[in-house]
Every structure is written in structure tokens, then in C-alpha cells.
Coordinates of N, CA and C in Angstrom, one line a residue:
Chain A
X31 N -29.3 71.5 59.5 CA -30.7 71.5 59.0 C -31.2 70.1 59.1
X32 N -32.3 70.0 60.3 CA -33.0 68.6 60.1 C -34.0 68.3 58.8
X33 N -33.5 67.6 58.6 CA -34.6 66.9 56.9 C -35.5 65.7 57.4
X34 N -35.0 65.4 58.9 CA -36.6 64.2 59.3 C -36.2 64.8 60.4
X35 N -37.3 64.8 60.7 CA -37.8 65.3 62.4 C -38.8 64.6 62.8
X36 N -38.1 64.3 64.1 CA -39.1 63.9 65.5 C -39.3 64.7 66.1
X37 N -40.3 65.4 66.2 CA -40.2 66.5 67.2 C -40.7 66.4 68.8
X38 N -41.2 65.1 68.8 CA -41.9 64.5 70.3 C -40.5 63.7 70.5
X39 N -40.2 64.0 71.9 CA -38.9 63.1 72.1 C -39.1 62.2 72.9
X40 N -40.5 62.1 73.8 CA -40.8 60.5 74.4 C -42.2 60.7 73.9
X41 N -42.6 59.1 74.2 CA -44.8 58.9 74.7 C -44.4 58.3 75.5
X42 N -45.6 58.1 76.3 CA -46.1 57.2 77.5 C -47.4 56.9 77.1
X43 N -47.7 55.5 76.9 CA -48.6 54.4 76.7 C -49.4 53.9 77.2
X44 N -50.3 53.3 77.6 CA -50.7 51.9 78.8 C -50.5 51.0 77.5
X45 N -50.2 50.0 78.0 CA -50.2 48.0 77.5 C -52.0 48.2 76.9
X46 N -52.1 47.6 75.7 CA -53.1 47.7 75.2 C -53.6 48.3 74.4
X47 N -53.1 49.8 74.2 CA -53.7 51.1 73.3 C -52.7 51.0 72.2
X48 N -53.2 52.0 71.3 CA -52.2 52.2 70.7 C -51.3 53.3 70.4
X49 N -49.9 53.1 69.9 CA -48.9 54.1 70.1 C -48.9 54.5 68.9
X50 N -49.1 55.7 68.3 CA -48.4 56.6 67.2 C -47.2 57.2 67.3
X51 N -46.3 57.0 66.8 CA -45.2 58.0 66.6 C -45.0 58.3 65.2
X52 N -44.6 59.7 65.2 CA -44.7 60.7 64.3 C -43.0 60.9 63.7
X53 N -43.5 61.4 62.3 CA -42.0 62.0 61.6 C -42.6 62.9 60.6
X54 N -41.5 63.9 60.7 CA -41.9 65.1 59.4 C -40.6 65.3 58.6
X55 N -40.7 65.1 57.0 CA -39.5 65.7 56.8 C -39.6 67.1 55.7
X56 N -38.5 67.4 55.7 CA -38.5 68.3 54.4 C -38.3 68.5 52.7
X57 N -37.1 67.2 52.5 CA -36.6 66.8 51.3 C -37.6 66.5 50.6
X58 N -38.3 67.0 50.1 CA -39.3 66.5 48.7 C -38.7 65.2 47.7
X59 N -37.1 65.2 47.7 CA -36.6 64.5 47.2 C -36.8 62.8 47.6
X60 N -36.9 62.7 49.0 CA -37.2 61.3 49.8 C -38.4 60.9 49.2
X61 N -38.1 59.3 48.7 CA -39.1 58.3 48.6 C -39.1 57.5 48.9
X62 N -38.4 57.0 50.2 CA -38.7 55.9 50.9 C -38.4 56.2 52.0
X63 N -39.2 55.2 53.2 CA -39.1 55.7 54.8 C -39.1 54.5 55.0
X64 N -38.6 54.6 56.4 CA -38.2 53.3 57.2 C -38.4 53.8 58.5
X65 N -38.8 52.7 59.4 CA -39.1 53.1 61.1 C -37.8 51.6 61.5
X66 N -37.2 52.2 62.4 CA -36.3 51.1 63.1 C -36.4 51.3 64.7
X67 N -36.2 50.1 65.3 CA -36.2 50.5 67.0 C -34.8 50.0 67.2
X68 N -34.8 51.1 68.5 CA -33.3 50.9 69.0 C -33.3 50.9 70.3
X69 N -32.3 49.7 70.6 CA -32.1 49.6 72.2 C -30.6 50.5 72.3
X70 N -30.5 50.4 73.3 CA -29.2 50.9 74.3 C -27.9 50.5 73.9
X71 N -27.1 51.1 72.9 CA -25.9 50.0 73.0 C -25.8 49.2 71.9
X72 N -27.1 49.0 71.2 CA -27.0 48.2 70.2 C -27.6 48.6 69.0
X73 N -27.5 48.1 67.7 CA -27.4 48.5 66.3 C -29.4 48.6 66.2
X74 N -29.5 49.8 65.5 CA -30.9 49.9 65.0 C -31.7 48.2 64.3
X75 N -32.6 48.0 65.1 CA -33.6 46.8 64.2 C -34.8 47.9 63.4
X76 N -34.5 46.8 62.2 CA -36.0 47.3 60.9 C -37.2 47.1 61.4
X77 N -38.3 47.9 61.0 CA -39.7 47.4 61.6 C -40.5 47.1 60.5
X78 N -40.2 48.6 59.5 CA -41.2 48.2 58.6 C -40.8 49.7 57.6
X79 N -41.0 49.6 56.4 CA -40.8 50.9 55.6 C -42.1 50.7 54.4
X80 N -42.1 51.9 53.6 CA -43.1 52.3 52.7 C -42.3 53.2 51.6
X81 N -42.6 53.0 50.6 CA -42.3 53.8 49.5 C -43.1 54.7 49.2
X82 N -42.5 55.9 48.6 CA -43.5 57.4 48.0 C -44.5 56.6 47.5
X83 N -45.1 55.7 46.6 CA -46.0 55.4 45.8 C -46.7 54.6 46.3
X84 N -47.0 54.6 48.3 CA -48.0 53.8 48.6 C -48.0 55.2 49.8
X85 N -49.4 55.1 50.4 CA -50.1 55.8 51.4 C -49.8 54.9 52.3
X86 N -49.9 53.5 52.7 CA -50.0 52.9 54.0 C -49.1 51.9 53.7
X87 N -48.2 50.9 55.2 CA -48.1 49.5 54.6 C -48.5 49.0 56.2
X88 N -48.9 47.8 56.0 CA -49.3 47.0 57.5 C -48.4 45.7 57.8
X89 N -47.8 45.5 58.5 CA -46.8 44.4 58.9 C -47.2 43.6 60.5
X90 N -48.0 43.1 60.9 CA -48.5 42.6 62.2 C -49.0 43.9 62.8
X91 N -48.8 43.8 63.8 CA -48.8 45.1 64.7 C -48.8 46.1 64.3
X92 N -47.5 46.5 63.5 CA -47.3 47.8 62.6 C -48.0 48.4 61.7
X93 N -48.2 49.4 61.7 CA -48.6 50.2 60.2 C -47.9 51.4 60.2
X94 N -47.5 51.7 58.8 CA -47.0 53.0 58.8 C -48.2 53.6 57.8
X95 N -48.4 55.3 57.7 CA -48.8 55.9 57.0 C -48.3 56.7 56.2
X96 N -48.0 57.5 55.0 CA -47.3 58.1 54.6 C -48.6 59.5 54.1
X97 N -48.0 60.6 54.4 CA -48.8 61.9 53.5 C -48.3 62.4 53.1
X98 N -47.8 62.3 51.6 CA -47.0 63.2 50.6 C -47.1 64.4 50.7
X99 N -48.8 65.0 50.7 CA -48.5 66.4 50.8 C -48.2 67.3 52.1
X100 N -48.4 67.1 52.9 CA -47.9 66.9 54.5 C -46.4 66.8 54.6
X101 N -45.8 66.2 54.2 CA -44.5 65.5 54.5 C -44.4 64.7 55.9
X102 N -44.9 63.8 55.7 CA -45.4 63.6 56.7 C -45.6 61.8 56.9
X103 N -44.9 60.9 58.1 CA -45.4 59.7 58.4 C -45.2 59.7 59.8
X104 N -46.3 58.3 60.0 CA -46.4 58.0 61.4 C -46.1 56.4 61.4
X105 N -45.8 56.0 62.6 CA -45.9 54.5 62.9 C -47.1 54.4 63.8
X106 N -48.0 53.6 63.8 CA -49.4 53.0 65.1 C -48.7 51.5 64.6
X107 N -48.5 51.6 66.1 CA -48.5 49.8 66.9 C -49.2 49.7 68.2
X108 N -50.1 48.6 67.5 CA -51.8 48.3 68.3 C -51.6 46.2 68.5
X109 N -51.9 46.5 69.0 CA -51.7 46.5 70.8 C -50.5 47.0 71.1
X110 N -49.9 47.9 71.4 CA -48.9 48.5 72.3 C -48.4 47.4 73.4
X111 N -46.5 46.6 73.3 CA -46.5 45.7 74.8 C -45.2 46.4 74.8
X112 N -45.5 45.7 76.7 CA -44.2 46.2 77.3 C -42.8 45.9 76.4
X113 N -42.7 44.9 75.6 CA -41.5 44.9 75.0 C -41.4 45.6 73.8
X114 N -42.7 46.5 73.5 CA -42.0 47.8 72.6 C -41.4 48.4 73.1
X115 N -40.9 49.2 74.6 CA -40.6 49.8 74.6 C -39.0 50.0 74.6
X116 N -38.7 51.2 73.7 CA -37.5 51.6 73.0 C -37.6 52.5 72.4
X117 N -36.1 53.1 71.7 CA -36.1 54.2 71.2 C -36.7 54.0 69.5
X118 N -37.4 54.8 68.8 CA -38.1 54.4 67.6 C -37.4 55.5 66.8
X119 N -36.6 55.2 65.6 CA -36.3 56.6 64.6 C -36.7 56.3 63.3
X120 N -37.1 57.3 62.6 CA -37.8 57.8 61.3 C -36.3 58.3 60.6
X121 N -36.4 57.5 59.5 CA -35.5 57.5 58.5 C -35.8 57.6 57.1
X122 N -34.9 58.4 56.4 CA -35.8 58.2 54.7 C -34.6 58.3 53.8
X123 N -34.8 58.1 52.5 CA -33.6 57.3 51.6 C -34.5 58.5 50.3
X124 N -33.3 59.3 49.6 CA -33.7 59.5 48.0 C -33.8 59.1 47.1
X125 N -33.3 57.8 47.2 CA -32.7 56.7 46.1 C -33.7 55.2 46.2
X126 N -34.7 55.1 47.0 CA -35.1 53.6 47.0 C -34.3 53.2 48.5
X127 N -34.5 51.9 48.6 CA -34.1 50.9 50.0 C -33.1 50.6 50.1
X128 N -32.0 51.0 48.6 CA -30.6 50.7 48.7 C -30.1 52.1 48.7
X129 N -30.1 52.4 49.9 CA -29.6 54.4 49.2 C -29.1 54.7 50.9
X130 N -28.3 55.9 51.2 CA -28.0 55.9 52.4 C -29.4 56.8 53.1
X131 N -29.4 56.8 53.8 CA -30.4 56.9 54.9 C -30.2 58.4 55.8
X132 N -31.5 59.1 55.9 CA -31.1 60.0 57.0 C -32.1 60.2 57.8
X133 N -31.6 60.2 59.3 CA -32.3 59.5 60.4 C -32.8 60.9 61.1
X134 N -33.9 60.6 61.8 CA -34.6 61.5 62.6 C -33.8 61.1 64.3
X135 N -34.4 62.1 65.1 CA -33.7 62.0 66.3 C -33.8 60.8 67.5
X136 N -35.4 60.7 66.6 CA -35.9 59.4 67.7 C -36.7 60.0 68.6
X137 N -37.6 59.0 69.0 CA -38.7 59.0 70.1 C -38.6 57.5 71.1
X138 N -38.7 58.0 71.9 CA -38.6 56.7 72.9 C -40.2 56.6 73.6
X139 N -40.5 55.6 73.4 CA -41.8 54.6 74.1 C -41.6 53.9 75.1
X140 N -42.8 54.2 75.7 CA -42.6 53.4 76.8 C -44.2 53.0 77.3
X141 N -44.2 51.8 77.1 CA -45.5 50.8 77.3 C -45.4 50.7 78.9
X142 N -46.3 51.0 79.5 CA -46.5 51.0 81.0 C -47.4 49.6 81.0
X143 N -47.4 48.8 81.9 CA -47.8 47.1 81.8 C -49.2 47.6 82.4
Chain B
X200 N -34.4 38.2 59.0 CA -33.5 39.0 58.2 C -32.4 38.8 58.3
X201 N -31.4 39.6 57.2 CA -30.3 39.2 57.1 C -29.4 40.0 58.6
X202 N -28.6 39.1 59.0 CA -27.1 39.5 59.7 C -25.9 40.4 59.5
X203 N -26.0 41.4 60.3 CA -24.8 42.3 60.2 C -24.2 42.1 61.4
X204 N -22.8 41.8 61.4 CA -21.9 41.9 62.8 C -21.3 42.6 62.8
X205 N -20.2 43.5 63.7 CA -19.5 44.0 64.1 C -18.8 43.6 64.7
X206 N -17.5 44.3 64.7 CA -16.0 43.5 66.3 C -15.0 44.7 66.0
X207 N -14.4 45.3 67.4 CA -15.0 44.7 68.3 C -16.7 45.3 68.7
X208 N -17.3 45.1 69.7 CA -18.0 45.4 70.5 C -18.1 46.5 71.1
X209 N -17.1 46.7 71.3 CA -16.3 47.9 72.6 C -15.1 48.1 72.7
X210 N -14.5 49.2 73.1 CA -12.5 49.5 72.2 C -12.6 50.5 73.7
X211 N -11.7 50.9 74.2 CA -11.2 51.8 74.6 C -9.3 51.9 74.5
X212 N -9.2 53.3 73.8 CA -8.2 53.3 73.8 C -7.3 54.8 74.0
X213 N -5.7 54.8 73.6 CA -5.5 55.8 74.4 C -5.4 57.0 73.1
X214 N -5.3 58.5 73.7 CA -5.3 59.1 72.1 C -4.2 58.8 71.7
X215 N -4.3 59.0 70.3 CA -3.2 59.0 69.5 C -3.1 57.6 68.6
X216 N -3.7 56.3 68.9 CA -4.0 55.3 68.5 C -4.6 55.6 67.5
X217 N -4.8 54.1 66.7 CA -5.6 53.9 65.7 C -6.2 52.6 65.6
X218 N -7.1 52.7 65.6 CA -8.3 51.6 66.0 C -9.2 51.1 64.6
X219 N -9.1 49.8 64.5 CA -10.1 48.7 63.7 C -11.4 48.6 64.0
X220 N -12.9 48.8 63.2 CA -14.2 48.4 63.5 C -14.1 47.5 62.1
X221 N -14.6 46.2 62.4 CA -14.8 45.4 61.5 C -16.4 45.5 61.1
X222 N -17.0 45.2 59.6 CA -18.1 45.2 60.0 C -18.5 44.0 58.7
X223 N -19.4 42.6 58.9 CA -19.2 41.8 58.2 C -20.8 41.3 58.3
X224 N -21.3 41.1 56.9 CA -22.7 40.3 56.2 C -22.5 39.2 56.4
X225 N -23.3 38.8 57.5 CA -22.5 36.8 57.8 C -23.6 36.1 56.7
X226 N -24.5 36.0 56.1 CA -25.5 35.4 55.1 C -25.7 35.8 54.3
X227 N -25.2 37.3 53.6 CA -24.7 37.6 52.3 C -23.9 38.4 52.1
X228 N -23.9 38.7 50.7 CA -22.9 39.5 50.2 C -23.9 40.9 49.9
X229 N -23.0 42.2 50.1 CA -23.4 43.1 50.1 C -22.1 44.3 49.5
X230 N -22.4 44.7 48.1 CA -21.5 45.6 47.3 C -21.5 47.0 48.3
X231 N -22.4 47.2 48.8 CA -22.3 48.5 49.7 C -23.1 48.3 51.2
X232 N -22.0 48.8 52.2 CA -22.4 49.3 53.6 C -21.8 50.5 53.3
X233 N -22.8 50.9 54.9 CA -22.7 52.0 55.4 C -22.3 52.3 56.5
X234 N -21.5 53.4 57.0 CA -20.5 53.6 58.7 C -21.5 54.7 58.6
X235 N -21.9 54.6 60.0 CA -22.8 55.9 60.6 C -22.4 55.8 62.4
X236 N -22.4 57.1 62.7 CA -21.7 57.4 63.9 C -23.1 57.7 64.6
X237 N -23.5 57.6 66.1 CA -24.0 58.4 66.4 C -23.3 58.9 68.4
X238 N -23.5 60.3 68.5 CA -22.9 60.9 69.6 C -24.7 60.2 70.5
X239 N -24.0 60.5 72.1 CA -25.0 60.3 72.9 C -26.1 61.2 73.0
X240 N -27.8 60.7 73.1 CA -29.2 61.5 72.6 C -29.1 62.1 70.9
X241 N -28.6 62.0 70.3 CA -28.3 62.0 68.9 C -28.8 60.8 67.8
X242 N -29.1 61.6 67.0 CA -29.3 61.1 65.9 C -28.0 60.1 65.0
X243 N -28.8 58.9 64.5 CA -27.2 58.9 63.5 C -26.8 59.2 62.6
X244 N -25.7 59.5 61.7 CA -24.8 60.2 61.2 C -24.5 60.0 60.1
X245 N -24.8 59.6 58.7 CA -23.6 58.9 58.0 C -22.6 59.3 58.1
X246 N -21.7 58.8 58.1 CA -20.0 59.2 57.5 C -19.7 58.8 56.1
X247 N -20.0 57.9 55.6 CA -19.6 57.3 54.8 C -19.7 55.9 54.0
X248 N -20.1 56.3 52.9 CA -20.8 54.9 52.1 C -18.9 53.6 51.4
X249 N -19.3 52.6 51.6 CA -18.1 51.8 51.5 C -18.8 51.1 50.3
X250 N -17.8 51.1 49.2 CA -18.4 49.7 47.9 C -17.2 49.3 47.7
X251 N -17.8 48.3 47.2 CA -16.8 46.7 47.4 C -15.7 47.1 46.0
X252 N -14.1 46.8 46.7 CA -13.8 46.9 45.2 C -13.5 48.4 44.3
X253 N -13.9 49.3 45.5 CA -13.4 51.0 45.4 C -13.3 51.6 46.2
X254 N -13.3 53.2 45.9 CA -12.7 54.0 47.4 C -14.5 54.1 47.6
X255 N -14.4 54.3 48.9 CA -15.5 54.7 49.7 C -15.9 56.4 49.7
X256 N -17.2 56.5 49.9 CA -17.9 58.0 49.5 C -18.0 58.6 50.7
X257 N -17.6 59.8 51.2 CA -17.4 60.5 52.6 C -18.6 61.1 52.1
X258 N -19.3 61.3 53.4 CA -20.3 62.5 53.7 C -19.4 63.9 54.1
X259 N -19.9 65.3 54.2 CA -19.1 66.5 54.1 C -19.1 66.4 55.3
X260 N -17.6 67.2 55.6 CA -17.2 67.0 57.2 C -16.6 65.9 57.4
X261 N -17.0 64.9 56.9 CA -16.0 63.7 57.5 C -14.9 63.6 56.9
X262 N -13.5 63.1 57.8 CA -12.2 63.5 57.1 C -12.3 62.2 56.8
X263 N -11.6 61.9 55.3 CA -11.4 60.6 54.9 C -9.9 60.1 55.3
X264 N -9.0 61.2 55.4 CA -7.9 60.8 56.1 C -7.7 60.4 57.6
X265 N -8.8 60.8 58.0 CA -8.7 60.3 59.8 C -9.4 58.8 59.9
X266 N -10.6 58.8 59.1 CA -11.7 57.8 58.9 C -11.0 56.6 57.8
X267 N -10.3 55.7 57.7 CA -9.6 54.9 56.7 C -11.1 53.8 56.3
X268 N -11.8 53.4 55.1 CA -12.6 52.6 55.1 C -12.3 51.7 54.0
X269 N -12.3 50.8 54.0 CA -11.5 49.3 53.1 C -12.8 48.6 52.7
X270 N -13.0 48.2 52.0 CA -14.3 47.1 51.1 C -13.4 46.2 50.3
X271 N -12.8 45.8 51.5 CA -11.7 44.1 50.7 C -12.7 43.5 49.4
X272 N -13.8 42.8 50.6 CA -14.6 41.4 50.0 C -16.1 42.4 50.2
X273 N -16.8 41.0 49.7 CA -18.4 41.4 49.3 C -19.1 41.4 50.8
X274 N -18.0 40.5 52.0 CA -18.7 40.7 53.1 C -18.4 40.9 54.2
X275 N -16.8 42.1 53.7 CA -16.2 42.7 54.8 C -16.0 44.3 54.2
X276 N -16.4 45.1 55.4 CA -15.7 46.2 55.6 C -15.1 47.0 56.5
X277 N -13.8 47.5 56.6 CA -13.5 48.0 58.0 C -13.2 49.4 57.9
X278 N -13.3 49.9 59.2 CA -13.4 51.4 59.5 C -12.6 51.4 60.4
X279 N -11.1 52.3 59.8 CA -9.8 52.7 60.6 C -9.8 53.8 61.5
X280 N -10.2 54.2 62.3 CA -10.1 55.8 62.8 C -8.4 55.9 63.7
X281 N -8.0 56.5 62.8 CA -6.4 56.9 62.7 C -6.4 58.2 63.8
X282 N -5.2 57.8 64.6 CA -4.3 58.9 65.4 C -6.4 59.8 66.1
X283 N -6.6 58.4 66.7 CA -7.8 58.9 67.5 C -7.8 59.6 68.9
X284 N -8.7 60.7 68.5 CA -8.6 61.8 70.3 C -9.8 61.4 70.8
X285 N -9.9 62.0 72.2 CA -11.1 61.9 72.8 C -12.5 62.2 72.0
X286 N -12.3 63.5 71.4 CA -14.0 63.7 70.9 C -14.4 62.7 69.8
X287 N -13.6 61.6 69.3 CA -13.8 61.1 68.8 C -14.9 59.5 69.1
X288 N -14.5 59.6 70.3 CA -15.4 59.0 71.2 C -16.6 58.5 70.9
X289 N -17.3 57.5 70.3 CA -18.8 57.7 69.9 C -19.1 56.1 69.5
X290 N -20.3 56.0 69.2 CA -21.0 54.9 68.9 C -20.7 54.7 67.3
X291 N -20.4 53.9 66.9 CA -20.1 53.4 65.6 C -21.1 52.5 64.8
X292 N -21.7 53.0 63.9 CA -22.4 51.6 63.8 C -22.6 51.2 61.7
X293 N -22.2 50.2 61.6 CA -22.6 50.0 60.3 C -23.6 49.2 59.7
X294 N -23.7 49.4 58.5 CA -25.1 48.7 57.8 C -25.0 48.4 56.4
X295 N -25.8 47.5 56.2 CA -25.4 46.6 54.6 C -27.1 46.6 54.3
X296 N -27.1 46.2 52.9 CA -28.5 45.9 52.5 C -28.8 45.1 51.5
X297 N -29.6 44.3 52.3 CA -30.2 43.4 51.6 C -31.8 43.6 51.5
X298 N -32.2 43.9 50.7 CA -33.8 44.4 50.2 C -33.8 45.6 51.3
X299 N -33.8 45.6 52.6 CA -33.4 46.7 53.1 C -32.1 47.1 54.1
X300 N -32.1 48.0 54.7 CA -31.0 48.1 55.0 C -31.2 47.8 56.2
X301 N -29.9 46.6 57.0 CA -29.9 45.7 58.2 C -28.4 46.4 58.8
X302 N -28.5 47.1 60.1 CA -27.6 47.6 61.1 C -26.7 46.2 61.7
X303 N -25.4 46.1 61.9 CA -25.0 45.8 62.9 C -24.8 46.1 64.5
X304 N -24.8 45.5 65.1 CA -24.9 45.5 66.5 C -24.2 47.1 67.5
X305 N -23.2 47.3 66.5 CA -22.4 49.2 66.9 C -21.4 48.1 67.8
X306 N -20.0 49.2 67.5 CA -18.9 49.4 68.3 C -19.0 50.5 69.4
X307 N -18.9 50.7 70.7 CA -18.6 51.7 71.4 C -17.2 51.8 71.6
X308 N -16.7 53.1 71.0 CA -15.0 53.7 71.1 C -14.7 54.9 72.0
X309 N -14.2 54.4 73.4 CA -13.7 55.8 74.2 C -12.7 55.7 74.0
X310 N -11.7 57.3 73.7 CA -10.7 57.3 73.6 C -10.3 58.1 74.8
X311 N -9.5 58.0 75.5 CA -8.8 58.5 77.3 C -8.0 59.2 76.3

């Protein structure tokens, strides 16, 4: 039973716009999300996370959104560049930022130049 | 952010072996990581939460007898996978946390 879901498993982009990617979960219990990108081979990097008790957070480029009643977050990264592209997974924790984590399937981007 | 390593990198070995993932906080100390597997197009996995200083916590399904996980120090933990077969084959990857949780680089393990 998936508790975060990706359910888009690529986007395609142009350089310039911007990319949303989506996560839905189920656990009512999750209060914290996290977006990480992943290359090929190599260990998940952090982008940016938000806790149950905020609707938005913005980190450069990033913003995540959160909709509690929805179950529901997205990531928009504006300007969209070719070196976004990678695999992106939606993760959420019941416990806070120190808690183990359960990962969605991932979406992969791809910024066309 | 903070640093999570891994070693090795990459293992292949034959079945029946038993293989070392080291997994080490080079700029701090961290009472708990985490081993999370993931298979190829897959999501990752936990297996199992490691704290420093006791036995480590298995997710269901994972055998803790095949999976050996040690939390010597505050900024080592290793992951034994004992009398290893082929399907065991998979991307390895751990993680520690510091304000959030920071992945290491992953071990890739084929077992022939």
C-alpha cells in the first residue's frame, strides 16, 4: 500500500518555465515532507521540506506547497534549468525531520535547453 | 549541509558471502541513521533504523538475521548482509540527520 504517491512518472519542460511536481499521500498521520533529487547511482540530495503547520515554504527557486485537506504537496521550480534535470521523490516523516521517512516513487524531469 | 559517506561504492560478490556497507557522518555526530534499499525504478525502502549504542529497529519483512546493523560510534554505522544471494542485489543507501535527513552517496551490491 502506497502512503506517498507519485503518480506522474516523468515531465517534460522547456528551460525557463516552470516545473511542478506533484505528491499525494494517505497517512493523515504525516507531518512533515521533504522533496529530494536523485541522480543515477548516487544517494538522494535535500531540496527543501515543510511541516504540517505551514501551507508554503520558498527556498530560491523552490517552493513547496502543502494541502492538508487534499493530502496533498507539490514542488514549482521557476526558472526550470537544464541541470534540474533528475529524478525528484516526495517523502514524508510522522515524527518531525528526525523520524524515518517514506518515499514516493519519484518523477523524473527533464529541462529541455 | 552536512556529509554522509559510504564504502564501499560498489561490491560485487559471490553468493553465499557476506558483505560490509559502511556508512559514516564525516562533520557530525548522529545517534540515529537510517539503511534504506532501493531495487531498480523503485522507490526506497527503509529496512531499518540504527541508534548509537543499541540494537537497531527492522522494518517488517526485513530479516535482522540476514541484515547485521552495528552503531559502534556516534559516526559510524555498518550494514552486514550475511550469506548474500543474488536477489539480494540492490542499491543500498544510508542516512543520518542533522536538522534534516542527509543520504549518503549508496553502495551498489551484485551478488553472481
Amino acid at each position: 500500500d502506497q502512503q506517498v504517491k507519485q503518480n506522474s512518472p516523468s515531465l517534460s519542460v522547456q528551460e525557463g518555465r516552470i516545473s511542478i511536481l506533484n505528491c499525494d499521500y494517505t497517512n493523515s498521520m504525516f507531518d512533515y515532507f521533504l522533496w529530494y533529487k536523485k541522480y543515477p547511482a548516487e544517494g538522494p540530495t535535500f531540496l527543501i521540506s515543510i511541516s504540517s503547520i505551514k501551507d508554503k515554504n520558498e527556498d530560491g527557486r523552490f517552493t513547496v506547497f502543502l494541502n492538508k485537506s487534499a493530502k496533498h504537496l507539490s514542488l514549482h521550480i521557476v526558472p526550470s534549468q537544464p541541470g534540474d534535470s533528475a529524478v525528484y521523490f516526495c517523502a514524508a516523516s510522522a515524527n518531525g525531520a528526525n523520524s524515518k521517512l517514506t518515499f514516493g516513487k519519484g518523477i523524473t524531469l527533464s529541462v529541455r535547453p | 549541509g552536512a556529509v554522509v559517506s559510504q564504502h564501499p561504492s560498489r561490491v560485487i560478490c559471490k553468493s553465499g558471502t557476506s558483505v560490509k556497507i559502511e556508512c559514516r557522518s564525516l562533520d557530525f555526530q548522529a545517534t540515529t541513521m537510517f539503511w534504506y534499499r532501493q531495487f531498480p525504478k523503485q522507490s526506497l525502502m527503509l529496512m531499518a533504523t540504527s541508534n548509537e549504542g543499541s540494537k537497531a529497529t527492522y522494518e517488517q519483512g526485513v530479516e535482522k538475521d540476514k541484515f547485521l546493523i552495528n552503531h559502534a560510534s556516534l559516526t559510524l554505522s555498518t550494514l552486514t548482509v550475511t550469506s548474500a544471494h543474488p536477489e539480494d542485489s540492490s542499491f543500498y543507501i544510508c542516512s543520518a540527520i542533522y536538522n534534516e535527513q542527509f543520504f549518503g552517496p549508496g553502495t551498489r551490491l551484485t551478488v553472481l
